Short mmCIF file of C-alpha atoms and ligand atoms in Angstrom, two decimals:
data_model
loop_
_atom_site.label_atom_id
_atom_site.label_comp_id
_atom_site.label_asym_id
_atom_site.label_seq_id
_atom_site.Cartn_x
_atom_site.Cartn_y
_atom_site.Cartn_z
CA UNK A 1 -34.95 63.72 -160.87
CA UNK A 2 -34.16 66.77 -163.00
CA UNK A 3 -36.16 65.31 -165.91
CA UNK A 4 -39.12 64.58 -163.63
CA UNK A 5 -38.98 68.14 -162.32
CA UNK A 6 -38.86 69.55 -165.82
CA UNK A 7 -41.78 67.39 -166.96
CA UNK A 8 -43.80 68.45 -163.95
CA UNK A 9 -42.92 72.10 -164.54
CA UNK A 10 -43.79 71.80 -168.23
CA UNK A 11 -47.14 70.20 -167.44
CA UNK A 12 -47.91 72.89 -164.85
CA UNK A 13 -47.05 75.62 -167.33
CA UNK A 14 -49.13 74.08 -170.11
CA UNK A 15 -52.12 73.65 -167.77
CA UNK A 16 -51.82 77.17 -166.42
CA UNK A 17 -51.48 78.79 -169.82
CA UNK A 18 -54.36 76.73 -171.21
CA UNK A 19 -56.64 77.97 -168.43
CA UNK A 20 -56.44 81.75 -168.55
CA UNK A 21 -59.58 82.25 -170.63
CA UNK A 22 -61.46 81.88 -167.36
CA UNK A 23 -59.10 84.18 -165.48
CA UNK A 24 -59.48 87.90 -165.08
CA UNK A 25 -56.18 88.93 -166.65
CA UNK A 26 -55.24 92.27 -168.05
CA UNK A 27 -51.52 91.61 -168.51
CA UNK A 28 -49.43 88.75 -169.82
CA UNK A 29 -48.08 86.58 -166.96
CA UNK A 30 -44.96 85.82 -169.02
CA UNK A 31 -44.21 89.55 -169.30
CA UNK A 32 -44.80 90.06 -165.57
CA UNK A 33 -42.47 87.21 -164.61
CA UNK A 34 -39.83 88.46 -167.09
CA UNK A 35 -40.08 91.85 -165.32
CA UNK A 36 -39.76 90.23 -161.89
CA UNK A 37 -36.61 88.38 -162.98
CA UNK A 38 -35.12 91.49 -164.63
CA UNK A 39 -35.57 93.64 -161.50
CA UNK A 40 -33.68 91.08 -159.39
CA UNK A 41 -30.80 90.70 -161.85
CA UNK A 42 -31.98 87.73 -163.97
CA UNK A 43 -30.38 85.04 -161.81
CA UNK A 44 -30.79 81.53 -163.23
CA UNK A 45 -32.43 78.63 -161.35
CA UNK A 46 -34.31 80.74 -158.81
CA UNK A 47 -37.91 81.86 -158.19
CA UNK A 48 -39.22 85.07 -159.73
CA UNK A 49 -40.11 86.04 -156.16
CA UNK A 50 -39.01 84.54 -152.87
CA UNK A 51 -35.72 83.54 -154.53
CA UNK A 52 -33.88 83.41 -151.18
CA UNK A 53 -35.58 81.21 -148.64
CA UNK A 54 -35.61 78.28 -146.26
CA UNK A 55 -37.69 75.12 -146.66
CA UNK A 56 -39.26 73.66 -143.52
CA UNK A 57 -41.71 71.02 -142.39
CA UNK A 58 -44.24 70.75 -139.60
CA UNK A 59 -47.92 70.26 -138.89
CA UNK A 60 -51.18 72.16 -139.23
CA UNK A 61 -53.71 71.45 -136.48
CA UNK A 62 -57.17 72.95 -137.10
CA UNK A 63 -59.55 74.18 -134.40
CA UNK A 64 -63.15 72.87 -134.07
CA UNK A 65 -64.28 76.37 -135.22
CA UNK A 66 -62.47 75.86 -138.53
CA UNK A 67 -64.27 72.55 -139.12
CA UNK A 68 -67.55 74.38 -138.45
CA UNK A 69 -66.79 77.03 -141.08
CA UNK A 70 -65.35 74.90 -143.89
CA UNK A 71 -65.86 71.39 -145.18
CA UNK A 72 -62.20 71.22 -146.32
CA UNK A 73 -60.65 67.98 -145.01
CA UNK A 74 -57.61 69.98 -143.92
CA UNK A 75 -59.82 71.70 -141.33
CA UNK A 76 -61.09 68.35 -139.96
CA UNK A 77 -57.85 66.85 -138.61
CA UNK A 78 -54.12 67.61 -138.26
CA UNK A 79 -52.17 67.42 -141.53
CA UNK A 80 -48.43 67.27 -142.25
CA UNK A 81 -47.05 70.46 -143.77
CA UNK A 82 -44.19 71.52 -146.04
CA UNK A 83 -43.56 75.26 -145.91
CA UNK A 84 -41.06 77.88 -147.03
CA UNK A 85 -39.97 81.19 -145.56
CA UNK A 86 -38.53 83.65 -148.05
CA UNK A 87 -37.37 87.16 -148.90
CA UNK A 88 -39.40 88.96 -151.60
CA UNK A 89 -37.94 89.42 -155.09
CA UNK A 90 -35.87 87.36 -157.51
CA UNK A 91 -32.41 88.21 -156.15
CA UNK A 92 -31.12 85.12 -154.28
CA UNK A 93 -28.38 87.28 -152.69
CA UNK A 94 -30.71 89.89 -151.17
CA UNK A 95 -29.67 90.87 -147.65
CA UNK A 96 -31.91 89.63 -144.82
CA UNK A 97 -31.45 93.17 -143.45
CA UNK A 98 -33.51 94.73 -146.28
CA UNK A 99 -36.40 96.65 -144.76
CA UNK A 100 -38.89 97.50 -147.51
CA UNK A 101 -39.20 93.93 -148.75
CA UNK A 102 -41.82 91.45 -147.58
CA UNK A 103 -40.86 88.21 -145.91
CA UNK A 104 -42.88 85.31 -147.31
CA UNK A 105 -44.45 82.26 -145.66
CA UNK A 106 -45.78 79.63 -148.08
CA UNK A 107 -47.56 76.62 -146.61
CA UNK A 108 -48.66 73.30 -148.10
CA UNK A 109 -51.03 71.29 -145.88
CA UNK A 110 -50.96 67.73 -147.21
CA UNK A 111 -53.99 65.44 -147.22
CA UNK A 112 -54.73 62.30 -149.23
CA UNK A 113 -57.54 64.29 -150.93
CA UNK A 114 -55.03 66.89 -152.17
CA UNK A 115 -52.93 69.81 -150.99
CA UNK A 116 -54.11 73.08 -149.45
CA UNK A 117 -51.62 75.85 -150.26
CA UNK A 118 -51.53 79.27 -148.61
CA UNK A 119 -48.93 81.87 -149.63
CA UNK A 120 -48.59 84.76 -147.19
CA UNK A 121 -46.42 87.88 -146.85
CA UNK A 122 -45.35 90.02 -143.90
CA UNK A 123 -47.72 92.88 -144.81
CA UNK A 124 -51.52 93.06 -144.96
CA UNK A 125 -51.45 94.49 -148.49
CA UNK A 126 -49.87 93.74 -151.85
CA UNK A 127 -48.03 96.42 -153.85
CA UNK A 128 -50.39 96.59 -156.83
CA UNK A 129 -54.12 96.32 -157.55
CA UNK A 130 -54.14 94.82 -161.05
CA UNK A 131 -51.72 92.72 -163.12
CA UNK A 132 -51.30 95.62 -165.58
CA UNK A 133 -50.39 97.93 -162.71
CA UNK A 134 -47.85 95.31 -161.52
CA UNK A 135 -46.34 95.09 -165.00
CA UNK A 136 -46.17 98.90 -165.19
CA UNK A 137 -44.61 99.11 -161.69
CA UNK A 138 -41.94 96.58 -162.70
CA UNK A 139 -41.30 98.16 -166.11
CA UNK A 140 -40.78 101.65 -164.70
CA UNK A 141 -38.18 100.29 -162.26
CA UNK A 142 -36.09 98.41 -164.84
CA UNK A 143 -32.50 99.64 -164.79
CA UNK A 144 -31.49 102.02 -167.62
CA UNK A 145 -28.07 102.24 -169.32
CA UNK A 146 -26.55 103.62 -166.07
CA UNK A 147 -27.74 100.55 -164.15
CA UNK A 148 -30.42 102.55 -162.32
CA UNK A 149 -34.15 103.13 -162.91
CA UNK A 150 -35.19 106.55 -164.21
CA UNK A 151 -36.00 108.41 -160.96
CA UNK A 152 -38.33 110.89 -162.67
CA UNK A 153 -40.38 108.13 -164.29
CA UNK A 154 -40.64 106.25 -160.96
CA UNK A 155 -41.77 109.48 -159.26
CA UNK A 156 -44.44 110.07 -161.90
CA UNK A 157 -45.67 106.45 -161.65
CA UNK A 158 -45.94 106.64 -157.87
CA UNK A 159 -47.81 109.97 -158.05
CA UNK A 160 -50.30 108.49 -160.51
CA UNK A 161 -50.65 105.21 -158.56
CA UNK A 162 -50.57 106.17 -154.86
CA UNK A 163 -52.03 102.82 -153.70
CA UNK A 164 -48.79 101.16 -154.84
CA UNK A 165 -46.93 102.85 -151.96
CA UNK A 166 -49.00 101.31 -149.15
CA UNK A 167 -47.01 98.10 -148.78
CA UNK A 168 -43.63 99.85 -148.58
CA UNK A 169 -45.06 102.42 -146.15
CA UNK A 170 -46.28 99.60 -143.90
CA UNK A 171 -42.90 97.82 -143.96
CA UNK A 172 -40.89 101.03 -143.49
CA UNK A 173 -42.94 101.89 -140.38
CA UNK A 174 -41.78 98.67 -138.69
CA UNK A 175 -38.40 97.26 -137.68
CA UNK A 176 -36.67 94.56 -139.71
CA UNK A 177 -37.90 91.21 -138.32
CA UNK A 178 -35.27 89.41 -136.22
CA UNK A 179 -36.62 86.02 -137.23
CA UNK A 180 -38.81 84.44 -139.91
CA UNK A 181 -40.76 83.12 -136.90
CA UNK A 182 -41.02 86.55 -135.23
CA UNK A 183 -43.39 88.36 -137.57
CA UNK A 184 -47.03 88.05 -138.69
CA UNK A 185 -47.90 87.12 -142.28
CA UNK A 186 -51.11 87.85 -144.26
CA UNK A 187 -52.83 86.09 -147.16
CA UNK A 188 -53.78 89.58 -148.47
CA UNK A 189 -56.66 88.30 -150.65
CA UNK A 190 -60.20 87.68 -149.32
CA UNK A 191 -61.06 83.98 -148.97
CA UNK A 192 -64.49 82.36 -148.68
CA UNK A 193 -64.89 79.35 -146.38
CA UNK A 194 -67.96 77.19 -147.07
CA UNK A 195 -69.40 74.58 -144.71
CA UNK A 196 -71.13 71.28 -145.59
CA UNK A 197 -74.54 73.02 -145.76
CA UNK A 198 -73.26 75.69 -148.17
CA UNK A 199 -73.00 78.55 -145.64
CA UNK A 200 -70.23 80.91 -146.78
CA UNK A 201 -68.02 83.11 -144.59
CA UNK A 202 -65.73 85.73 -146.15
CA UNK A 203 -62.45 86.46 -144.38
CA UNK A 204 -58.84 87.45 -144.81
CA UNK A 205 -56.27 85.04 -143.44
CA UNK A 206 -53.25 85.72 -141.28
CA UNK A 207 -50.62 83.77 -139.35
CA UNK A 208 -49.94 85.43 -136.00
CA UNK A 209 -46.50 84.51 -134.61
CA UNK A 210 -46.57 82.98 -131.11
CA UNK A 211 -43.14 84.60 -130.56
CA UNK A 212 -44.69 88.03 -131.23
CA UNK A 213 -43.18 90.75 -133.42
CA UNK A 214 -39.42 90.36 -132.92
CA UNK A 215 -37.90 93.49 -134.45
CA UNK A 216 -34.23 94.47 -134.63
CA UNK A 217 -33.06 97.85 -133.34
CA UNK A 218 -30.79 99.86 -135.66
CA UNK A 219 -27.73 98.80 -133.63
CA UNK A 220 -28.75 95.14 -133.64
CA UNK A 221 -29.32 95.33 -137.40
CA UNK A 222 -25.85 96.80 -138.00
CA UNK A 223 -24.25 93.90 -136.13
CA UNK A 224 -26.00 91.25 -138.26
CA UNK A 225 -24.48 89.59 -141.35
CA UNK A 226 -26.45 89.73 -144.62
CA UNK A 227 -27.74 86.19 -144.10
CA UNK A 228 -28.91 85.33 -140.60
CA UNK A 229 -32.50 84.06 -140.91
CA UNK A 230 -31.56 80.47 -141.83
CA UNK A 231 -29.16 80.07 -138.87
CA UNK A 232 -31.57 81.80 -136.48
CA UNK A 233 -34.33 79.40 -137.52
CA UNK A 234 -32.08 76.34 -137.11
CA UNK A 235 -31.19 77.46 -133.57
CA UNK A 236 -34.81 78.27 -132.73
CA UNK A 237 -36.15 74.92 -133.97
CA UNK A 238 -33.48 73.01 -132.01
CA UNK A 239 -35.37 74.20 -128.90
CA UNK A 240 -38.84 73.27 -130.19
CA UNK A 241 -41.39 74.09 -132.90
CA UNK A 242 -42.04 77.70 -133.94
CA UNK A 243 -45.80 78.18 -133.94
CA UNK A 244 -48.29 80.57 -135.50
CA UNK A 245 -52.06 80.89 -135.07
CA UNK A 246 -53.90 80.73 -138.39
CA UNK A 247 -56.49 83.48 -137.93
CA UNK A 248 -59.51 84.44 -140.03
CA UNK A 249 -60.34 88.18 -140.05
CA UNK A 250 -64.08 88.28 -140.73
CA UNK A 251 -65.42 90.64 -143.42
CA UNK A 252 -68.07 93.22 -142.66
CA UNK A 253 -70.39 94.67 -145.31
CA UNK A 254 -68.44 97.01 -147.57
CA UNK A 255 -65.01 95.44 -147.01
CA UNK A 256 -63.45 95.22 -150.49
CA UNK A 257 -62.61 91.74 -151.78
CA UNK A 258 -61.26 92.92 -155.15
CA UNK A 259 -58.34 95.12 -154.11
CA UNK A 260 -55.13 93.56 -152.74
CA UNK A 261 -53.74 97.02 -151.92
CA UNK A 262 -56.61 97.78 -149.50
CA UNK A 263 -56.46 96.42 -145.96
CA UNK A 264 -59.53 95.96 -143.77
CA UNK A 265 -59.54 97.72 -140.38
CA UNK A 266 -58.30 94.62 -138.59
CA UNK A 267 -58.60 96.01 -135.05
CA UNK A 268 -62.36 96.45 -135.43
CA UNK A 269 -63.05 93.14 -137.22
CA UNK A 270 -64.07 89.92 -135.47
CA UNK A 271 -61.49 87.17 -135.76
CA UNK A 272 -61.61 83.38 -135.51
CA UNK A 273 -58.70 81.07 -134.77
CA UNK A 274 -58.66 78.43 -137.49
CA UNK A 275 -55.70 76.40 -136.28
CA UNK A 276 -52.06 76.21 -135.27
CA UNK A 277 -49.22 76.11 -137.78
CA UNK A 278 -46.23 74.44 -136.14
CA UNK A 279 -42.88 74.65 -137.94
CA UNK A 280 -40.73 71.83 -136.60
CA UNK A 281 -37.68 71.18 -138.81
CA UNK A 282 -35.51 72.57 -141.60
CA UNK A 283 -35.77 70.62 -144.86
CA UNK A 284 -33.40 70.43 -147.86
CA UNK A 285 -34.23 73.13 -150.43
CA UNK A 286 -35.16 70.37 -152.93
CA UNK A 287 -38.17 69.47 -150.78
CA UNK A 288 -39.72 72.85 -151.67
CA UNK A 289 -38.20 73.41 -155.11
CA UNK A 290 -39.76 70.62 -157.20
CA UNK A 291 -43.17 72.28 -157.40
CA UNK A 292 -44.58 75.74 -156.90
CA UNK A 293 -46.75 76.83 -153.99
CA UNK A 294 -49.82 77.61 -156.12
CA UNK A 295 -52.46 79.33 -153.95
CA UNK A 296 -55.02 79.33 -156.78
CA UNK A 297 -55.04 75.70 -157.91
CA UNK A 298 -54.10 73.91 -154.68
CA UNK A 299 -57.19 74.91 -152.73
CA UNK A 300 -59.63 72.29 -151.38
CA UNK A 301 -63.42 72.31 -151.67
CA UNK A 302 -64.72 74.42 -148.82
CA UNK A 303 -62.11 77.17 -149.43
CA UNK A 304 -62.09 79.63 -152.35
CA UNK A 305 -60.00 82.62 -153.30
CA UNK A 306 -61.69 85.83 -154.50
CA UNK A 307 -63.31 85.58 -157.93
CA UNK A 308 -63.35 89.39 -158.24
CA UNK A 309 -59.69 90.11 -157.35
CA UNK A 310 -57.67 90.32 -160.60
CA UNK A 311 -54.40 89.80 -158.71
CA UNK A 312 -55.46 86.36 -157.46
CA UNK A 313 -56.12 84.20 -160.52
CA UNK A 314 -53.09 85.37 -162.49
CA UNK A 315 -50.78 84.10 -159.78
CA UNK A 316 -51.24 80.53 -161.02
CA UNK A 317 -49.92 81.02 -164.59
CA UNK A 318 -47.21 83.40 -163.30
CA UNK A 319 -45.94 80.86 -160.76
CA UNK A 320 -45.96 78.16 -163.47
CA UNK A 321 -43.88 80.36 -165.80
CA UNK A 322 -41.36 80.87 -162.99
CA UNK A 323 -41.27 77.15 -162.14
CA UNK A 324 -40.71 76.28 -165.77
CA UNK A 325 -37.83 78.75 -166.10
CA UNK A 326 -36.09 77.81 -162.86
CA UNK A 327 -36.39 74.08 -163.64
CA UNK A 328 -34.47 74.37 -166.94
C1 LIG B 401 -50.25 89.20 -159.68
C2 LIG B 401 -49.70 89.03 -158.52
C3 LIG B 401 -48.51 88.15 -158.28
C4 LIG B 401 -47.62 87.63 -159.16
C5 LIG B 401 -47.59 87.81 -160.65
C6 LIG B 401 -46.68 86.85 -158.39
C7 LIG B 401 -45.63 86.14 -158.93
C8 LIG B 401 -44.84 85.23 -158.26
C9 LIG B 401 -43.95 84.29 -158.86
C10 LIG B 401 -43.73 84.15 -160.35
C11 LIG B 401 -43.38 83.56 -157.88
C12 LIG B 401 -42.34 82.43 -158.04
C13 LIG B 401 -43.09 81.09 -158.06
C14 LIG B 401 -42.20 79.88 -158.19
O1 LIG B 401 -41.21 79.91 -158.94
O2 LIG B 401 -42.49 78.84 -157.53
C15 LIG B 401 -43.89 84.06 -156.65
C16 LIG B 401 -43.55 83.59 -155.41
C17 LIG B 401 -44.09 84.06 -154.26
N1 LIG B 401 -45.13 84.96 -154.13
FE1 LIG B 401 -46.08 85.91 -155.59
N2 LIG B 401 -47.01 86.91 -157.08
C18 LIG B 401 -48.13 87.69 -156.97
C19 LIG B 401 -48.81 88.01 -155.86
C20 LIG B 401 -48.43 87.60 -154.62
C21 LIG B 401 -49.16 87.90 -153.42
C22 LIG B 401 -50.47 88.71 -153.36
C23 LIG B 401 -48.46 87.32 -152.41
C24 LIG B 401 -48.80 87.27 -150.97
C25 LIG B 401 -50.00 87.23 -150.47
C26 LIG B 401 -47.31 86.65 -152.96
C27 LIG B 401 -46.34 85.97 -152.27
C28 LIG B 401 -45.36 85.17 -152.82
C29 LIG B 401 -44.43 84.35 -152.04
C30 LIG B 401 -44.35 84.27 -150.53
C31 LIG B 401 -43.65 83.65 -152.95
C32 LIG B 401 -42.55 82.64 -152.62
C33 LIG B 401 -43.10 81.24 -152.81
C34 LIG B 401 -42.12 80.17 -152.40
O3 LIG B 401 -41.51 80.26 -151.32
O4 LIG B 401 -41.95 79.18 -153.16
N3 LIG B 401 -47.33 86.84 -154.30
N4 LIG B 401 -44.78 85.08 -156.89
#
């Protein structure tokens, strides 16, 4: 089992690192992933991000509108799903009470033709615009000899890169989610759906929680232990599936597709419901750990990520580096 995992991880890494000539990269994915691990304390055997999480299974049921917009087989009929909720970062001991950290929702819709992977976070924007900016943001926050980052250097970086503060500002303006199933998640990047006749529709993707935004008050937060999401989800699923609408937020002329730190004005954009994501059961961690949720490679015909967003393509080699390291 371990050998199979390592072989699969090695093959994924080799494939990903052989491909980057075609990818818009301006920083080394190995260096980025090393930075991600270092910030979280270099824990072995965990992901470079989303290290703490819960693996689940369920179903994705598309709407007829989705089938009209994309020829992907996953939009033609219900598919079984493996998914994983997580806390951002590489520290597997991070408290579920941490506010300025995204919650993650990675989904794998499984069809005989191949998998369709979507990897979402609980904010409409990512923290950096380019891989080099991500590497710089990580490097400046590495702990110094006193175990802390250099506050002056962080201040200077933030002043020179104001767009890197948008994600934290968004999270800090909202309460800590009470449940992995009680918060919305965004795909952040712009996707293009293409139908059988070649008609393309550009949109951002989001899962809207049927439970709504379940936030904890300060008093409720104080009363919680550091790990409560896994138990909360187990109790919730014992009563029935936790569902989300998969929603497409349609682009209007001028909406940027190349900047993961820029959100579109969602309230004034048309939306389309693409399907229902139903999370039904908790799965052993191993069900999610053997492979990586790769949102670049595991995309069916009829769905494409943004060719002009430098943060998108580099995710594939970075995730492979992390899989390789955590599988050793
Ligand atoms: C250049 C940009 C990015 C880099 C380098 C990066 C890197 C990584 C790495 C190395 C992992 C661990 C993969 C594994 O071991 O399986 C990971 C996981 C994750 N990333 Fe990213 N990421 C990037 C952008 C994003 C964006 C834009 C999102 C959200 C839209 C995102 C959401 C997540 C989530 C939710 C996980 C956890 C996956 C899981 O549960 O297995 N990442 N990321």
